PDB file of C-alpha atoms in Angstrom:
ATOM      1  CA  PRO R 750      -5.084  36.828 -15.217  1.00 51.00           C
ATOM      2  CA  VAL R 751      -8.637  34.806 -15.636  1.00 84.00           C
ATOM      3  CA  PHE R 752      -6.391  31.174 -15.136  1.00 87.00           C
ATOM      4  CA  ARG R 753      -5.270  33.472 -11.896  1.00 89.00           C
ATOM      5  CA  LEU R 754      -8.657  34.269 -10.614  1.00 91.00           C
ATOM      6  CA  LYS R 755      -9.909  30.954 -11.727  1.00 90.00           C
ATOM      7  CA  ARG R 756      -7.267  29.198  -9.444  1.00 92.00           C
ATOM      8  CA  ILE R 757      -8.463  31.231  -6.311  1.00 93.00           C
ATOM      9  CA  GLY R 758     -11.681  30.717  -7.476  1.00 92.00           C
ATOM     10  CA  TYR R 759     -11.813  26.752  -7.453  1.00 92.00           C
ATOM     11  CA  LEU R 760      -9.023  27.419  -4.273  1.00 94.00           C
ATOM     12  CA  ALA R 761     -11.393  28.840  -2.041  1.00 93.00           C
ATOM     13  CA  ALA R 762     -14.226  26.606  -3.379  1.00 92.00           C
ATOM     14  CA  SER R 763     -12.418  23.445  -2.436  1.00 92.00           C
ATOM     15  CA  GLN R 764     -11.753  24.815   0.852  1.00 93.00           C
ATOM     16  CA  SER R 765     -15.190  26.150   1.584  1.00 92.00           C
ATOM     17  CA  PHE R 766     -17.735  24.591  -0.225  1.00 90.00           C
ATOM     18  CA  THR R 767     -19.412  21.214   1.463  1.00 85.00           C
ATOM     19  CA  GLU R 768     -22.012  19.221   0.274  1.00 81.00           C
ATOM     20  CA  SER R 769     -24.384  21.141   2.191  1.00 84.00           C
ATOM     21  CA  THR R 770     -23.256  24.656   0.120  1.00 86.00           C
ATOM     22  CA  ASP R 771     -26.440  25.179  -1.811  1.00 84.00           C
ATOM     23  CA  VAL R 772     -24.694  26.771  -4.558  1.00 85.00           C
ATOM     24  CA  VAL R 773     -23.086  23.252  -5.799  1.00 86.00           C
ATOM     25  CA  LEU R 774     -25.582  22.285  -7.542  1.00 82.00           C
ATOM     26  CA  LEU R 775     -24.929  25.436 -10.128  1.00 84.00           C
ATOM     27  CA  CYS R 776     -21.625  24.241 -10.295  1.00 90.00           C
ATOM     28  CA  THR R 777     -22.048  21.348 -12.843  1.00 92.00           C
ATOM     29  CA  ASN R 778     -22.346  23.332 -15.774  1.00 92.00           C
ATOM     30  CA  LEU R 779     -19.300  25.655 -14.309  1.00 91.00           C
ATOM     31  CA  PHE R 780     -17.336  22.124 -14.594  1.00 94.00           C
ATOM     32  CA  LYS R 781     -18.683  20.944 -17.633  1.00 94.00           C
ATOM     33  CA  LYS R 782     -17.345  24.233 -19.659  1.00 93.00           C
ATOM     34  CA  ASP R 783     -13.993  23.583 -18.115  1.00 94.00           C
ATOM     35  CA  PHE R 784     -13.890  19.835 -18.646  1.00 95.00           C
ATOM     36  CA  SER R 785     -13.928  20.477 -22.706  1.00 93.00           C
ATOM     37  CA  SER R 786     -11.867  23.469 -22.341  1.00 92.00           C
ATOM     38  CA  LYS R 787      -8.504  23.430 -24.856  1.00 92.00           C
ATOM     39  CA  SER R 788      -6.558  24.922 -21.712  1.00 93.00           C
ATOM     40  CA  MET R 789      -5.570  21.628 -20.094  1.00 94.00           C
ATOM     41  CA  TYR R 790      -4.711  23.592 -16.914  1.00 94.00           C
ATOM     42  CA  ASP R 791      -7.850  24.637 -16.466  1.00 94.00           C
ATOM     43  CA  THR R 792      -9.291  21.109 -16.465  1.00 95.00           C
ATOM     44  CA  GLY R 793      -6.900  20.275 -14.475  1.00 95.00           C
ATOM     45  CA  LEU R 794      -7.876  23.035 -12.040  1.00 94.00           C
ATOM     46  CA  ALA R 795     -11.719  22.063 -12.481  1.00 95.00           C
ATOM     47  CA  LEU R 796     -11.280  17.906 -12.000  1.00 96.00           C
ATOM     48  CA  SER R 797      -8.798  18.915  -9.080  1.00 95.00           C
ATOM     49  CA  CYS R 798     -11.915  21.014  -7.325  1.00 95.00           C
ATOM     50  CA  LEU R 799     -14.671  18.235  -8.273  1.00 95.00           C
ATOM     51  CA  MET R 800     -12.615  15.711  -5.936  1.00 95.00           C
ATOM     52  CA  SER R 801     -12.591  18.020  -3.191  1.00 93.00           C
ATOM     53  CA  ILE R 802     -16.155  18.678  -3.254  1.00 93.00           C
ATOM     54  CA  CYS R 803     -17.841  16.231  -5.164  1.00 93.00           C
ATOM     55  CA  THR R 804     -21.222  15.407  -4.148  1.00 92.00           C
ATOM     56  CA  GLU R 805     -24.001  12.304  -5.554  1.00 93.00           C
ATOM     57  CA  ASP R 806     -25.312  14.495  -7.500  1.00 93.00           C
ATOM     58  CA  LEU R 807     -22.290  16.021  -9.215  1.00 94.00           C
ATOM     59  CA  ALA R 808     -20.363  12.390  -9.590  1.00 95.00           C
ATOM     60  CA  ARG R 809     -23.729  11.569 -11.377  1.00 95.00           C
ATOM     61  CA  ASP R 810     -23.988  14.196 -13.371  1.00 95.00           C
ATOM     62  CA  LEU R 811     -20.379  14.510 -14.454  1.00 96.00           C
ATOM     63  CA  VAL R 812     -18.805  10.734 -14.597  1.00 96.00           C
ATOM     64  CA  ALA R 813     -19.535  10.118 -17.948  1.00 96.00           C
ATOM     65  CA  ASP R 814     -17.525  13.850 -18.762  1.00 96.00           C
ATOM     66  CA  VAL R 815     -14.896  12.255 -16.654  1.00 97.00           C
ATOM     67  CA  VAL R 816     -14.797   8.983 -18.225  1.00 97.00           C
ATOM     68  CA  GLY R 817     -14.552  10.780 -21.957  1.00 96.00           C
ATOM     69  CA  MET R 818     -11.397  12.514 -20.241  1.00 96.00           C
ATOM     70  CA  LEU R 819      -9.064   9.153 -19.826  1.00 97.00           C
ATOM     71  CA  ASN R 820      -8.771   9.145 -23.897  1.00 95.00           C
ATOM     72  CA  SER R 821      -7.069  12.638 -23.596  1.00 95.00           C
ATOM     73  CA  ALA R 822      -4.146  13.029 -25.548  1.00 95.00           C
ATOM     74  CA  ARG R 823      -2.796  14.886 -22.263  1.00 96.00           C
ATOM     75  CA  PRO R 824      -1.304  12.577 -19.848  1.00 96.00           C
ATOM     76  CA  PHE R 825      -2.070  15.366 -17.186  1.00 96.00           C
ATOM     77  CA  ILE R 826      -5.510  15.165 -18.237  1.00 97.00           C
ATOM     78  CA  ARG R 827      -5.611  11.350 -17.597  1.00 97.00           C
ATOM     79  CA  LYS R 828      -4.172  10.573 -14.598  1.00 97.00           C
ATOM     80  CA  LYS R 829      -6.502  13.535 -13.102  1.00 97.00           C
ATOM     81  CA  ALA R 830      -9.645  12.165 -14.668  1.00 97.00           C
ATOM     82  CA  VAL R 831      -8.472   8.159 -13.462  1.00 97.00           C
ATOM     83  CA  LEU R 832      -8.505   9.855  -9.925  1.00 97.00           C
ATOM     84  CA  ALA R 833     -11.335  12.176  -9.856  1.00 97.00           C
ATOM     85  CA  LEU R 834     -13.388   8.716 -10.883  1.00 97.00           C
ATOM     86  CA  PHE R 835     -12.299   7.628  -7.441  1.00 96.00           C
ATOM     87  CA  LYS R 836     -13.975   9.959  -5.731  1.00 96.00           C
ATOM     88  CA  ILE R 837     -17.013  10.335  -8.289  1.00 96.00           C
ATOM     89  CA  PHE R 838     -17.211   6.281  -7.302  1.00 96.00           C
ATOM     90  CA  LEU R 839     -17.204   7.127  -3.909  1.00 95.00           C
ATOM     91  CA  LYS R 840     -20.405   8.921  -4.036  1.00 94.00           C
ATOM     92  CA  PHE R 841     -21.836   7.669  -6.105  1.00 95.00           C
ATOM     93  CA  PRO R 842     -21.085   3.362  -6.218  1.00 94.00           C
ATOM     94  CA  GLY R 843     -23.168   3.006  -9.252  1.00 95.00           C
ATOM     95  CA  ALA R 844     -20.946   4.124 -11.625  1.00 95.00           C
ATOM     96  CA  LEU R 845     -18.658   1.392 -10.668  1.00 95.00           C
ATOM     97  CA  ARG R 846     -19.292  -1.006 -13.042  1.00 94.00           C
ATOM     98  CA  PRO R 847     -20.421   0.532 -16.172  1.00 95.00           C
ATOM     99  CA  SER R 848     -16.725   2.372 -16.217  1.00 95.00           C
ATOM    100  CA  PHE R 849     -14.636   0.340 -14.625  1.00 95.00           C
ATOM    101  CA  PRO R 850     -13.556  -0.912 -17.821  1.00 95.00           C
ATOM    102  CA  ARG R 851     -12.255   2.438 -19.104  1.00 96.00           C
ATOM    103  CA  LEU R 852     -10.660   2.722 -16.081  1.00 96.00           C
ATOM    104  CA  ARG R 853      -9.380  -1.011 -16.423  1.00 95.00           C
ATOM    105  CA  GLU R 854      -7.429   0.040 -19.843  1.00 95.00           C
ATOM    106  CA  LYS R 855      -5.464   2.712 -18.644  1.00 96.00           C
ATOM    107  CA  LEU R 856      -3.611  -0.079 -16.398  1.00 95.00           C
ATOM    108  CA  GLU R 857      -1.586  -0.184 -19.994  1.00 94.00           C
ATOM    109  CA  ASP R 858      -1.378   3.529 -20.332  1.00 95.00           C
ATOM    110  CA  THR R 859       1.718   4.600 -22.117  1.00 94.00           C
ATOM    111  CA  ASP R 860       2.683   7.308 -19.407  1.00 95.00           C
ATOM    112  CA  THR R 861       4.229   5.648 -16.670  1.00 94.00           C
ATOM    113  CA  SER R 862       2.004   8.516 -14.310  1.00 95.00           C
ATOM    114  CA  VAL R 863      -1.522   7.314 -15.609  1.00 96.00           C
ATOM    115  CA  VAL R 864      -0.353   4.255 -14.573  1.00 96.00           C
ATOM    116  CA  SER R 865       0.522   4.506 -11.406  1.00 95.00           C
ATOM    117  CA  CYS R 866      -2.436   6.435 -10.728  1.00 96.00           C
ATOM    118  CA  THR R 867      -5.057   4.094 -11.925  1.00 96.00           C
ATOM    119  CA  VAL R 868      -2.767   0.879  -9.934  1.00 96.00           C
ATOM    120  CA  ASN R 869      -3.543   3.646  -6.503  1.00 95.00           C
ATOM    121  CA  VAL R 870      -7.351   4.004  -7.839  1.00 96.00           C
ATOM    122  CA  ILE R 871      -7.662   0.306  -7.997  1.00 95.00           C
ATOM    123  CA  CYS R 872      -5.823  -0.751  -5.221  1.00 93.00           C
ATOM    124  CA  GLU R 873      -8.216   1.622  -2.825  1.00 93.00           C
ATOM    125  CA  LEU R 874     -11.186  -0.059  -4.243  1.00 93.00           C
ATOM    126  CA  ALA R 875      -9.810  -3.202  -3.491  1.00 91.00           C
ATOM    127  CA  ARG R 876      -9.365  -3.314  -0.108  1.00 87.00           C
ATOM    128  CA  LYS R 877     -12.725  -4.170   1.221  1.00 83.00           C
ATOM    129  CA  SER R 878     -13.326  -6.947  -1.456  1.00 87.00           C
ATOM    130  CA  PRO R 879     -10.040  -7.867  -2.661  1.00 89.00           C
ATOM    131  CA  GLN R 880     -11.513 -10.903  -4.336  1.00 88.00           C
ATOM    132  CA  SER R 881     -13.787  -8.820  -6.327  1.00 89.00           C
ATOM    133  CA  TYR R 882     -10.411  -7.459  -8.637  1.00 91.00           C
ATOM    134  CA  ALA R 883      -8.771 -10.884  -9.149  1.00 90.00           C
ATOM    135  CA  ILE R 884     -10.030 -11.301 -13.097  1.00 91.00           C
ATOM    136  CA  LEU R 885      -7.126  -8.362 -13.376  1.00 93.00           C
ATOM    137  CA  ALA R 886      -4.109 -10.875 -11.682  1.00 93.00           C
ATOM    138  CA  PRO R 887      -2.972 -11.179 -15.339  1.00 94.00           C
ATOM    139  CA  THR R 888      -1.939  -7.372 -15.635  1.00 94.00           C
ATOM    140  CA  PHE R 889      -0.987  -7.331 -12.526  1.00 95.00           C
ATOM    141  CA  PHE R 890       1.569  -9.892 -12.986  1.00 95.00           C
ATOM    142  CA  ASN R 891       2.690  -8.238 -16.179  1.00 95.00           C
ATOM    143  CA  ILE R 892       3.200  -4.952 -14.501  1.00 95.00           C
ATOM    144  CA  LEU R 893       4.870  -6.614 -11.725  1.00 94.00           C
ATOM    145  CA  ASN R 894       7.138  -8.372 -14.322  1.00 94.00           C
ATOM    146  CA  THR R 895       7.913  -5.057 -16.572  1.00 93.00           C
ATOM    147  CA  THR R 896       7.903  -2.321 -14.407  1.00 93.00           C
ATOM    148  CA  SER R 897      10.406  -0.656 -12.350  1.00 91.00           C
ATOM    149  CA  ASN R 898       8.690   1.871 -10.517  1.00 93.00           C
ATOM    150  CA  ASN R 899       9.154   1.554  -6.977  1.00 94.00           C
ATOM    151  CA  TRP R 900       5.537   2.697  -5.888  1.00 94.00           C
ATOM    152  CA  ILE R 901       3.791   1.042  -8.659  1.00 95.00           C
ATOM    153  CA  LEU R 902       5.448  -2.183  -7.487  1.00 96.00           C
ATOM    154  CA  ILE R 903       4.755  -1.443  -3.330  1.00 96.00           C
ATOM    155  CA  LYS R 904       0.990  -1.101  -4.362  1.00 95.00           C
ATOM    156  CA  VAL R 905       0.882  -4.625  -6.950  1.00 95.00           C
ATOM    157  CA  VAL R 906       2.804  -6.108  -4.016  1.00 95.00           C
ATOM    158  CA  LYS R 907       0.119  -5.135  -1.833  1.00 93.00           C
ATOM    159  CA  LEU R 908      -2.674  -6.268  -3.606  1.00 93.00           C
ATOM    160  CA  PHE R 909      -1.115  -9.770  -4.445  1.00 94.00           C
ATOM    161  CA  GLY R 910      -1.166 -10.201  -0.456  1.00 91.00           C
ATOM    162  CA  ALA R 911      -4.371  -9.595  -0.108  1.00 90.00           C
ATOM    163  CA  LEU R 912      -5.182 -11.881  -3.133  1.00 91.00           C
ATOM    164  CA  THR R 913      -3.551 -14.574  -2.596  1.00 90.00           C
ATOM    165  CA  LEU R 914      -5.795 -14.868   1.097  1.00 86.00           C
ATOM    166  CA  THR R 915      -8.743 -15.497  -1.419  1.00 84.00           C
ATOM    167  CA  GLU R 916      -6.544 -16.869  -4.185  1.00 86.00           C
ATOM    168  CA  PRO R 917      -3.762 -18.910  -3.197  1.00 83.00           C
ATOM    169  CA  ARG R 918      -2.819 -20.880  -6.543  1.00 87.00           C
ATOM    170  CA  LEU R 919      -1.816 -17.014  -6.799  1.00 91.00           C
ATOM    171  CA  ALA R 920       1.153 -17.761  -4.340  1.00 93.00           C
ATOM    172  CA  LYS R 921       3.199 -20.261  -6.454  1.00 93.00           C
ATOM    173  CA  LYS R 922       3.442 -17.710  -9.518  1.00 94.00           C
ATOM    174  CA  LEU R 923       4.024 -14.415  -7.564  1.00 95.00           C
ATOM    175  CA  VAL R 924       7.501 -17.000  -5.800  1.00 96.00           C
ATOM    176  CA  ALA R 925       9.453 -15.671  -9.038  1.00 96.00           C
ATOM    177  CA  PRO R 926       8.866 -11.889  -9.343  1.00 96.00           C
ATOM    178  CA  ILE R 927       8.417 -11.843  -5.504  1.00 96.00           C
ATOM    179  CA  SER R 928      11.811 -13.590  -4.841  1.00 96.00           C
ATOM    180  CA  ASN R 929      14.108 -11.501  -7.544  1.00 96.00           C
ATOM    181  CA  ILE R 930      12.263  -8.115  -6.120  1.00 96.00           C
ATOM    182  CA  LEU R 931      13.953  -9.194  -2.562  1.00 96.00           C
ATOM    183  CA  ASN R 932      17.027  -9.997  -4.469  1.00 95.00           C
ATOM    184  CA  THR R 933      17.677  -6.895  -6.391  1.00 95.00           C
ATOM    185  CA  THR R 934      15.862  -3.796  -4.488  1.00 94.00           C
ATOM    186  CA  VAL R 935      17.633  -1.882  -2.572  1.00 94.00           C
ATOM    187  CA  ALA R 936      14.405   0.053  -1.771  1.00 95.00           C
ATOM    188  CA  LYS R 937      13.553  -0.854   1.972  1.00 95.00           C
ATOM    189  CA  SER R 938      10.076  -0.135   1.809  1.00 95.00           C
ATOM    190  CA  LEU R 939       8.912  -2.240  -1.309  1.00 96.00           C
ATOM    191  CA  MET R 940      11.199  -4.936   0.489  1.00 96.00           C
ATOM    192  CA  TYR R 941       9.247  -5.032   3.397  1.00 96.00           C
ATOM    193  CA  GLU R 942       6.042  -5.018   1.154  1.00 96.00           C
ATOM    194  CA  CYS R 943       7.084  -7.825   0.033  1.00 96.00           C
ATOM    195  CA  ILE R 944       8.223  -9.655   2.890  1.00 96.00           C
ATOM    196  CA  HIS R 945       4.481  -8.889   4.334  1.00 95.00           C
ATOM    197  CA  THR R 946       3.396 -10.260   1.336  1.00 95.00           C
ATOM    198  CA  VAL R 947       5.340 -13.663   1.868  1.00 95.00           C
ATOM    199  CA  THR R 948       4.325 -13.674   5.721  1.00 93.00           C
ATOM    200  CA  VAL R 949       0.546 -13.449   4.904  1.00 91.00           C
ATOM    201  CA  GLY R 950      -0.063 -15.229   1.968  1.00 91.00           C
ATOM    202  CA  MET R 951       2.966 -17.466   0.444  1.00 94.00           C
ATOM    203  CA  THR R 952       3.852 -19.220   3.653  1.00 92.00           C
ATOM    204  CA  ALA R 953       3.354 -22.521   1.892  1.00 92.00           C
ATOM    205  CA  HIS R 954       6.736 -22.103  -0.326  1.00 94.00           C
ATOM    206  CA  LEU R 955       9.658 -22.453   1.592  1.00 94.00           C
ATOM    207  CA  SER R 956      12.296 -21.192  -1.141  1.00 95.00           C
ATOM    208  CA  VAL R 957      10.768 -17.750  -0.641  1.00 96.00           C
ATOM    209  CA  VAL R 958      10.078 -17.640   3.133  1.00 96.00           C
ATOM    210  CA  LYS R 959      13.761 -18.806   3.309  1.00 95.00           C
ATOM    211  CA  LEU R 960      14.603 -15.765   1.617  1.00 96.00           C
ATOM    212  CA  ALA R 961      12.513 -13.152   3.469  1.00 96.00           C
ATOM    213  CA  VAL R 962      13.878 -14.487   6.882  1.00 95.00           C
ATOM    214  CA  GLU R 963      17.119 -13.767   5.799  1.00 95.00           C
ATOM    215  CA  LYS R 964      15.936 -10.049   4.842  1.00 96.00           C
ATOM    216  CA  ILE R 965      14.181  -9.847   7.905  1.00 95.00           C
ATOM    217  CA  ARG R 966      17.003 -10.297   9.527  1.00 94.00           C
ATOM    218  CA  SER R 967      19.225  -7.458   7.886  1.00 95.00           C
ATOM    219  CA  PHE R 968      16.106  -5.419   9.078  1.00 95.00           C
ATOM    220  CA  ILE R 969      16.406  -6.312  12.633  1.00 94.00           C
ATOM    221  CA  GLU R 970      20.315  -5.976  12.242  1.00 93.00           C
ATOM    222  CA  ASP R 971      19.703  -2.563  10.661  1.00 93.00           C
ATOM    223  CA  PRO R 972      20.299   0.909  13.336  1.00 92.00           C
ATOM    224  CA  ASP R 973      17.143   2.264  12.408  1.00 93.00           C
ATOM    225  CA  GLN R 974      14.586   1.703  15.116  1.00 93.00           C
ATOM    226  CA  ASN R 975      11.971   1.649  12.912  1.00 94.00           C
ATOM    227  CA  LEU R 976      13.405  -1.212  10.513  1.00 95.00           C
ATOM    228  CA  LYS R 977      14.392  -3.068  13.550  1.00 95.00           C
ATOM    229  CA  TYR R 978      10.559  -3.086  14.769  1.00 95.00           C
ATOM    230  CA  LEU R 979       8.997  -3.961  11.361  1.00 95.00           C
ATOM    231  CA  GLY R 980      11.520  -7.028  11.412  1.00 95.00           C
ATOM    232  CA  LEU R 981      10.255  -7.921  14.518  1.00 94.00           C
ATOM    233  CA  ILE R 982       6.671  -7.611  13.286  1.00 94.00           C
ATOM    234  CA  ALA R 983       7.369  -9.760  10.489  1.00 94.00           C
ATOM    235  CA  LEU R 984       9.421 -12.396  12.094  1.00 93.00           C
ATOM    236  CA  GLY R 985       6.804 -12.878  14.663  1.00 91.00           C
ATOM    237  CA  ASN R 986       3.626 -13.057  12.049  1.00 91.00           C
ATOM    238  CA  LEU R 987       5.951 -16.209  10.726  1.00 92.00           C
ATOM    239  CA  MET R 988       6.348 -17.650  14.130  1.00 88.00           C
ATOM    240  CA  LYS R 989       2.965 -19.421  13.709  1.00 86.00           C
ATOM    241  CA  THR R 990       3.947 -21.480  10.601  1.00 90.00           C
ATOM    242  CA  HIS R 991       7.443 -21.830  10.658  1.00 92.00           C
ATOM    243  CA  PRO R 992       8.638 -21.304  14.548  1.00 88.00           C
ATOM    244  CA  LYS R 993      11.998 -23.325  13.591  1.00 88.00           C
ATOM    245  CA  LEU R 994      13.244 -21.278  10.512  1.00 91.00           C
ATOM    246  CA  VAL R 995      12.130 -18.327  13.224  1.00 89.00           C
ATOM    247  CA  ALA R 996      14.580 -20.012  15.748  1.00 86.00           C
ATOM    248  CA  GLU R 997      17.311 -19.929  13.817  1.00 88.00           C
ATOM    249  CA  HIS R 998      17.535 -16.176  13.856  1.00 89.00           C
ATOM    250  CA  ARG R 999      17.200 -16.082  18.142  1.00 84.00           C
ATOM    251  CA  ASP R1000      20.504 -14.403  18.311  1.00 87.00           C
ATOM    252  CA  VAL R1001      19.115 -11.159  16.559  1.00 91.00           C
ATOM    253  CA  VAL R1002      16.082 -11.615  18.820  1.00 88.00           C
ATOM    254  CA  LEU R1003      17.910 -12.228  21.991  1.00 84.00           C
ATOM    255  CA  ASN R1004      19.704  -9.076  20.792  1.00 87.00           C
ATOM    256  CA  CYS R1005      17.181  -6.711  21.035  1.00 87.00           C
ATOM    257  CA  LEU R1006      16.660  -6.988  24.261  1.00 82.00           C
ATOM    258  CA  ASP R1007      19.434  -4.775  25.178  1.00 82.00           C
ATOM    259  CA  ASP R1008      17.691  -1.848  22.848  1.00 84.00           C
ATOM    260  CA  GLU R1009      17.104   1.502  24.525  1.00 84.00           C
ATOM    261  CA  ASP R1010      13.627   1.304  22.928  1.00 86.00           C
ATOM    262  CA  VAL R1011      10.780  -0.211  24.989  1.00 84.00           C
ATOM    263  CA  THR R1012       8.563  -1.428  22.278  1.00 88.00           C
ATOM    264  CA  ILE R1013      11.675  -3.423  20.243  1.00 90.00           C
ATOM    265  CA  ARG R1014      12.184  -4.821  23.757  1.00 85.00           C
ATOM    266  CA  THR R1015       8.812  -6.071  24.190  1.00 86.00           C
ATOM    267  CA  ARG R1016       8.248  -7.251  20.636  1.00 90.00           C
ATOM    268  CA  SER R1017      11.246  -9.161  21.238  1.00 87.00           C
ATOM    269  CA  LEU R1018      10.240 -11.246  24.164  1.00 85.00           C
ATOM    270  CA  ASP R1019       6.963 -11.621  22.540  1.00 86.00           C
ATOM    271  CA  ILE R1020       9.128 -13.502  20.294  1.00 87.00           C
ATOM    272  CA  LEU R1021      11.527 -15.292  22.318  1.00 83.00           C
ATOM    273  CA  ILE R1022       7.746 -16.795  23.922  1.00 80.00           C
ATOM    274  CA  GLY R1023       7.434 -18.968  20.992  1.00 79.00           C
ATOM    275  CA  MET R1024      11.438 -19.521  20.456  1.00 78.00           C
ATOM    276  CA  VAL R1025      11.773 -21.658  23.407  1.00 75.00           C
ATOM    277  CA  ASN R1026      12.544 -25.475  23.379  1.00 72.00           C
ATOM    278  CA  ARG R1027      13.802 -28.092  25.301  1.00 73.00           C
ATOM    279  CA  ASN R1028      17.042 -27.484  23.555  1.00 74.00           C
ATOM    280  CA  ASN R1029      17.345 -23.788  23.826  1.00 72.00           C
ATOM    281  CA  ILE R1030      15.715 -22.973  27.509  1.00 74.00           C
ATOM    282  CA  THR R1031      18.542 -22.968  29.343  1.00 72.00           C
ATOM    283  CA  ASP R1032      19.931 -20.300  27.285  1.00 74.00           C
ATOM    284  CA  ILE R1033      17.209 -18.416  27.124  1.00 71.00           C
ATOM    285  CA  VAL R1034      16.306 -18.232  30.713  1.00 75.00           C
ATOM    286  CA  ARG R1035      19.658 -17.563  31.757  1.00 75.00           C
ATOM    287  CA  ARG R1036      19.994 -14.618  29.078  1.00 73.00           C
ATOM    288  CA  LEU R1037      16.192 -13.548  30.777  1.00 71.00           C
ATOM    289  CA  MET R1038      17.409 -13.898  34.441  1.00 73.00           C
ATOM    290  CA  ASP R1039      20.651 -11.308  33.503  1.00 69.00           C
ATOM    291  CA  HIS R1040      18.323  -8.983  31.699  1.00 65.00           C
ATOM    292  CA  LEU R1041      15.893  -8.868  34.832  1.00 66.00           C
ATOM    293  CA  GLN R1042      18.669  -7.362  36.836  1.00 61.00           C
ATOM    294  CA  MET R1043      18.441  -4.117  34.438  1.00 62.00           C
ATOM    295  CA  ALA R1044      14.527  -4.437  34.085  1.00 59.00           C
ATOM    296  CA  GLU R1045      12.651  -1.462  35.390  1.00 59.00           C
ATOM    297  CA  GLY R1046       8.776  -0.295  35.061  1.00 53.00           C
ATOM    298  CA  GLN R1047       6.059  -2.312  33.053  1.00 53.00           C
ATOM    299  CA  TYR R1048       8.792  -3.844  30.695  1.00 50.00           C
ATOM    300  CA  ARG R1049      10.014  -5.419  34.071  1.00 52.00           C
ATOM    301  CA  GLU R1050       6.253  -6.986  34.809  1.00 54.00           C
ATOM    302  CA  ALA R1051       6.044  -7.910  31.079  1.00 51.00           C
TER     303      ALA R1051
END
């Protein structure tokens, strides 16, 4: 019964308290009490509520308690603490530097869910300044080669995509693992993240670029309109650095001119502009003239 009432209370606080709510200042001791509870569910409720109503004062007063819970014997508590730290860092940035070494240790946690939460938090922290987290590249590289969790891989690959823009030397080391993922994964989300990383930071490595283009073609040929559009975006990104390689696949781009979705037709037109050269201009213009007869509205003007 006590837990049932406590759950209702924490839920009400999460939904109604704001930074300007006076009684938030009185929550510090309540949180500390439940953080030390023998019930991991009481502790989990407190951490979840803290993430919802965290203020600068609460973050400053409770950061030591939350960091201490990173050593909990229970994975449920460790992953909740990792996620709570992210909100604490947002409200009280001064806590990041002294707490980060303890957070970093969770990248090597024995529980996959804790590692997943830690990767997620660090990737979110790195969005504004990825170069500040380049020191973690060896750890993330190890995760990239050892984990089979697609959601962790997506985050790690995305982070490497940002890091390659500031640390070009990373791209050479990433060729093998990125190529392996592209060749083996059946998860389209992970495959696209690898393709995107290749298009933004690994364009100097022809072998992985060619592999990425093959996968991009499969996206464009897929009946799923979303995958088709993502494939066209990726192909357009590569047009800047490898126009000849992209031009080899003009047949699939031309086929997109007949798609029912106007956004796909428009995107394919943008790519065709970069494909035109003296050898194929006649064929492309003829196809466009035929297509013009059926075009309507703004698409015809484009």
